[in-house]
GROMACS .gro file of C-alpha atoms in nm:
model
  146
    1MET     CA    1   0.264  -4.474  -0.691
    2ALA     CA    2   0.161  -4.354  -1.032
    3SER     CA    3  -0.026  -4.544  -1.297
    4MET     CA    4  -0.201  -4.506  -1.629
    5SER     CA    5  -0.500  -4.704  -1.751
    6CYS     CA    6  -0.460  -4.735  -2.126
    7TYR     CA    7  -0.726  -4.818  -2.383
    8LYS     CA    8  -0.704  -4.865  -2.759
    9LYS     CA    9  -1.003  -4.992  -2.951
   10GLY     CA   10  -0.949  -5.347  -3.072
   11GLU     CA   11  -0.668  -5.417  -2.823
   12ARG     CA   12  -0.660  -5.525  -2.461
   13SER     CA   13  -0.651  -5.252  -2.202
   14ARG     CA   14  -0.324  -5.200  -2.021
   15LEU     CA   15  -0.206  -5.069  -1.688
   16ILE     CA   16   0.134  -4.899  -1.682
   17PHE     CA   17   0.265  -4.810  -1.338
   18ARG     CA   18   0.561  -4.705  -1.131
   19VAL     CA   19   0.614  -4.729  -0.756
   20LEU     CA   20   0.855  -4.497  -0.575
   21LEU     CA   21   0.977  -4.616  -0.236
   22HIS     CA   22   1.043  -4.343   0.021
   23ARG     CA   23   1.241  -4.459   0.323
   24GLY     CA   24   1.257  -4.122   0.501
   25ARG     CA   25   1.627  -4.068   0.445
   26LYS     CA   26   1.765  -3.718   0.453
   27GLY     CA   27   1.750  -3.553   0.111
   28GLU     CA   28   1.539  -3.834  -0.039
   29ARG     CA   29   1.244  -3.740  -0.258
   30LYS     CA   30   0.910  -3.797  -0.090
   31SER     CA   31   0.687  -3.799  -0.396
   32PHE     CA   32   0.683  -3.810  -0.773
   33THR     CA   33   0.829  -3.516  -0.958
   34TRP     CA   34   0.714  -3.381  -1.291
   35GLN     CA   35   1.011  -3.565  -1.445
   36ASP     CA   36   0.879  -3.896  -1.307
   37CYS     CA   37   0.539  -3.823  -1.463
   38ARG     CA   38   0.705  -3.727  -1.790
   39ASP     CA   39   0.907  -4.050  -1.791
   40LEU     CA   40   0.592  -4.255  -1.727
   41ILE     CA   41   0.418  -4.085  -2.022
   42VAL     CA   42   0.717  -4.146  -2.251
   43ARG     CA   43   0.732  -4.509  -2.139
   44ALA     CA   44   0.362  -4.547  -2.214
   45ARG     CA   45   0.411  -4.405  -2.562
   46ILE     CA   46   0.692  -4.651  -2.631
   47GLN     CA   47   0.491  -4.948  -2.500
   48LEU     CA   48   0.170  -4.848  -2.677
   49GLY     CA   49   0.339  -4.743  -2.999
   50GLY     CA   50   0.124  -4.446  -3.084
   51PRO     CA   51  -0.022  -4.113  -2.984
   52ILE     CA   52  -0.163  -4.066  -2.634
   53VAL     CA   53  -0.473  -3.888  -2.512
   54LEU     CA   54  -0.414  -3.830  -2.143
   55VAL     CA   55  -0.695  -3.757  -1.897
   56TRP     CA   56  -0.564  -3.667  -1.555
   57ASP     CA   57  -0.643  -3.497  -1.228
   58ASN     CA   58  -0.509  -3.174  -1.084
   59LEU     CA   59  -0.213  -3.318  -0.895
   60SER     CA   60   0.040  -3.039  -0.842
   61VAL     CA   61   0.312  -3.204  -1.056
   62HIS     CA   62   0.066  -3.220  -1.346
   63LEU     CA   63   0.030  -2.842  -1.338
   64VAL     CA   64   0.389  -2.719  -1.308
   65PRO     CA   65   0.527  -2.502  -1.591
   66GLN     CA   66   0.787  -2.766  -1.689
   67MET     CA   67   0.511  -3.025  -1.745
   68LYS     CA   68   0.311  -2.774  -1.950
   69ASP     CA   69   0.623  -2.709  -2.159
   70PHE     CA   70   0.673  -3.084  -2.211
   71ILE     CA   71   0.311  -3.122  -2.323
   72ALA     CA   72   0.339  -2.827  -2.561
   73ALA     CA   73   0.665  -2.961  -2.706
   74ASN     CA   74   0.503  -3.300  -2.776
   75GLU     CA   75   0.157  -3.199  -2.893
   76ASP     CA   76   0.207  -3.402  -3.213
   77TRP     CA   77   0.160  -3.724  -3.011
   78LEU     CA   78   0.030  -3.607  -2.671
   79THR     CA   79  -0.311  -3.455  -2.601
   80VAL     CA   80  -0.405  -3.375  -2.241
   81PHE     CA   81  -0.747  -3.318  -2.088
   82GLN     CA   82  -0.760  -3.191  -1.730
   83LEU     CA   83  -1.033  -3.326  -1.502
   84PRO     CA   84  -1.234  -3.081  -1.290
   85SER     CA   85  -1.090  -2.995  -0.948
   86TYR     CA   86  -1.255  -3.278  -0.755
   87ALA     CA   87  -1.396  -3.551  -0.977
   88PRO     CA   88  -1.302  -3.900  -0.851
   89ASP     CA   89  -1.603  -4.047  -1.036
   90LEU     CA   90  -1.447  -3.933  -1.367
   91ASN     CA   91  -1.101  -4.069  -1.287
   92PRO     CA   92  -1.050  -4.438  -1.378
   93GLN     CA   93  -0.740  -4.454  -1.158
   94GLU     CA   94  -0.961  -4.419  -0.852
   95GLY     CA   95  -1.110  -4.757  -0.946
   96ILE     CA   96  -0.763  -4.907  -0.985
   97TRP     CA   97  -0.657  -4.778  -0.641
   98SER     CA   98  -0.979  -4.917  -0.494
   99LEU     CA   99  -0.889  -5.261  -0.630
  100VAL     CA  100  -0.539  -5.234  -0.485
  101LYS     CA  101  -0.672  -5.125  -0.145
  102ARG     CA  102  -0.896  -5.434  -0.133
  103THR     CA  103  -0.591  -5.658  -0.154
  104ILE     CA  104  -0.410  -5.480   0.128
  105GLY     CA  105  -0.712  -5.400   0.347
  106ASN     CA  106  -0.641  -5.646   0.627
  107LEU     CA  107  -0.270  -5.688   0.564
  108ALA     CA  108  -0.042  -5.688   0.866
  109VAL     CA  109   0.267  -5.525   0.720
  110VAL     CA  110   0.605  -5.642   0.842
  111ASN     CA  111   0.798  -5.348   0.694
  112LEU     CA  112   0.795  -5.099   0.408
  113ASP     CA  113   0.948  -5.349   0.166
  114HIS     CA  114   0.666  -5.593   0.240
  115LEU     CA  115   0.403  -5.326   0.170
  116THR     CA  116   0.576  -5.220  -0.152
  117LYS     CA  117   0.602  -5.579  -0.273
  118THR     CA  118   0.234  -5.641  -0.195
  119VAL     CA  119   0.120  -5.327  -0.380
  120LYS     CA  120   0.335  -5.412  -0.682
  121ARG     CA  121   0.197  -5.767  -0.684
  122SER     CA  122  -0.157  -5.631  -0.675
  123LEU     CA  123  -0.090  -5.390  -0.964
  124LYS     CA  124   0.074  -5.673  -1.159
  125LYS     CA  125  -0.235  -5.891  -1.113
  126ILE     CA  126  -0.454  -5.609  -1.242
  127GLN     CA  127  -0.225  -5.576  -1.546
  128TYR     CA  128  -0.305  -5.935  -1.641
  129ARG     CA  129  -0.681  -5.883  -1.601
  130PRO     CA  130  -0.774  -5.630  -1.869
  131HIS     CA  131  -1.144  -5.669  -1.788
  132LEU     CA  132  -1.075  -5.500  -1.451
  133ILE     CA  133  -0.910  -5.206  -1.627
  134ASP     CA  134  -1.202  -5.193  -1.873
  135GLY     CA  135  -1.442  -5.180  -1.580
  136CYS     CA  136  -1.263  -4.880  -1.429
  137LEU     CA  137  -1.253  -4.702  -1.766
  138THR     CA  138  -1.621  -4.776  -1.835
  139GLN     CA  139  -1.731  -4.658  -1.491
  140ALA     CA  140  -1.551  -4.328  -1.556
  141GLY     CA  141  -1.732  -4.298  -1.891
  142LEU     CA  142  -1.418  -4.335  -2.101
  143ILE     CA  143  -1.520  -4.655  -2.285
  144MET     CA  144  -1.863  -4.658  -2.442
  145ASP     CA  145  -1.843  -4.956  -2.680
  146SER     CA  146  -1.753  -5.246  -2.446
   0.00000   0.00000   0.00000
């Protein structure tokens, strides 16, 4: 799973996400690649219709040379700030994942599809509750005027 909490003064906060399902098949990707992250950023720019200031953690795909090249090639609309090595209190996505985990805490999963559908449903519910996204951004110190 990958997601972005988006804030623009005067507009409702948004959550843009993507879920990748890994079934354990031979040759299947197990995690997000830098291209998946790039595509999520581009999708966010299209949906938000403007420049992006991205604050993210030190996930390995965020630090690969290809991602750095993509950021450098798009510096006219993309600004990136890297969080310190371990700083979950500064990362609003930790709050989002905490909300998702509450919905699946006591879930008896039938199969992987059931889990994926439940997680997507939880993220979708958060999308329609911008005050939850605002709370995660405020707790991380990224919104000061709420």
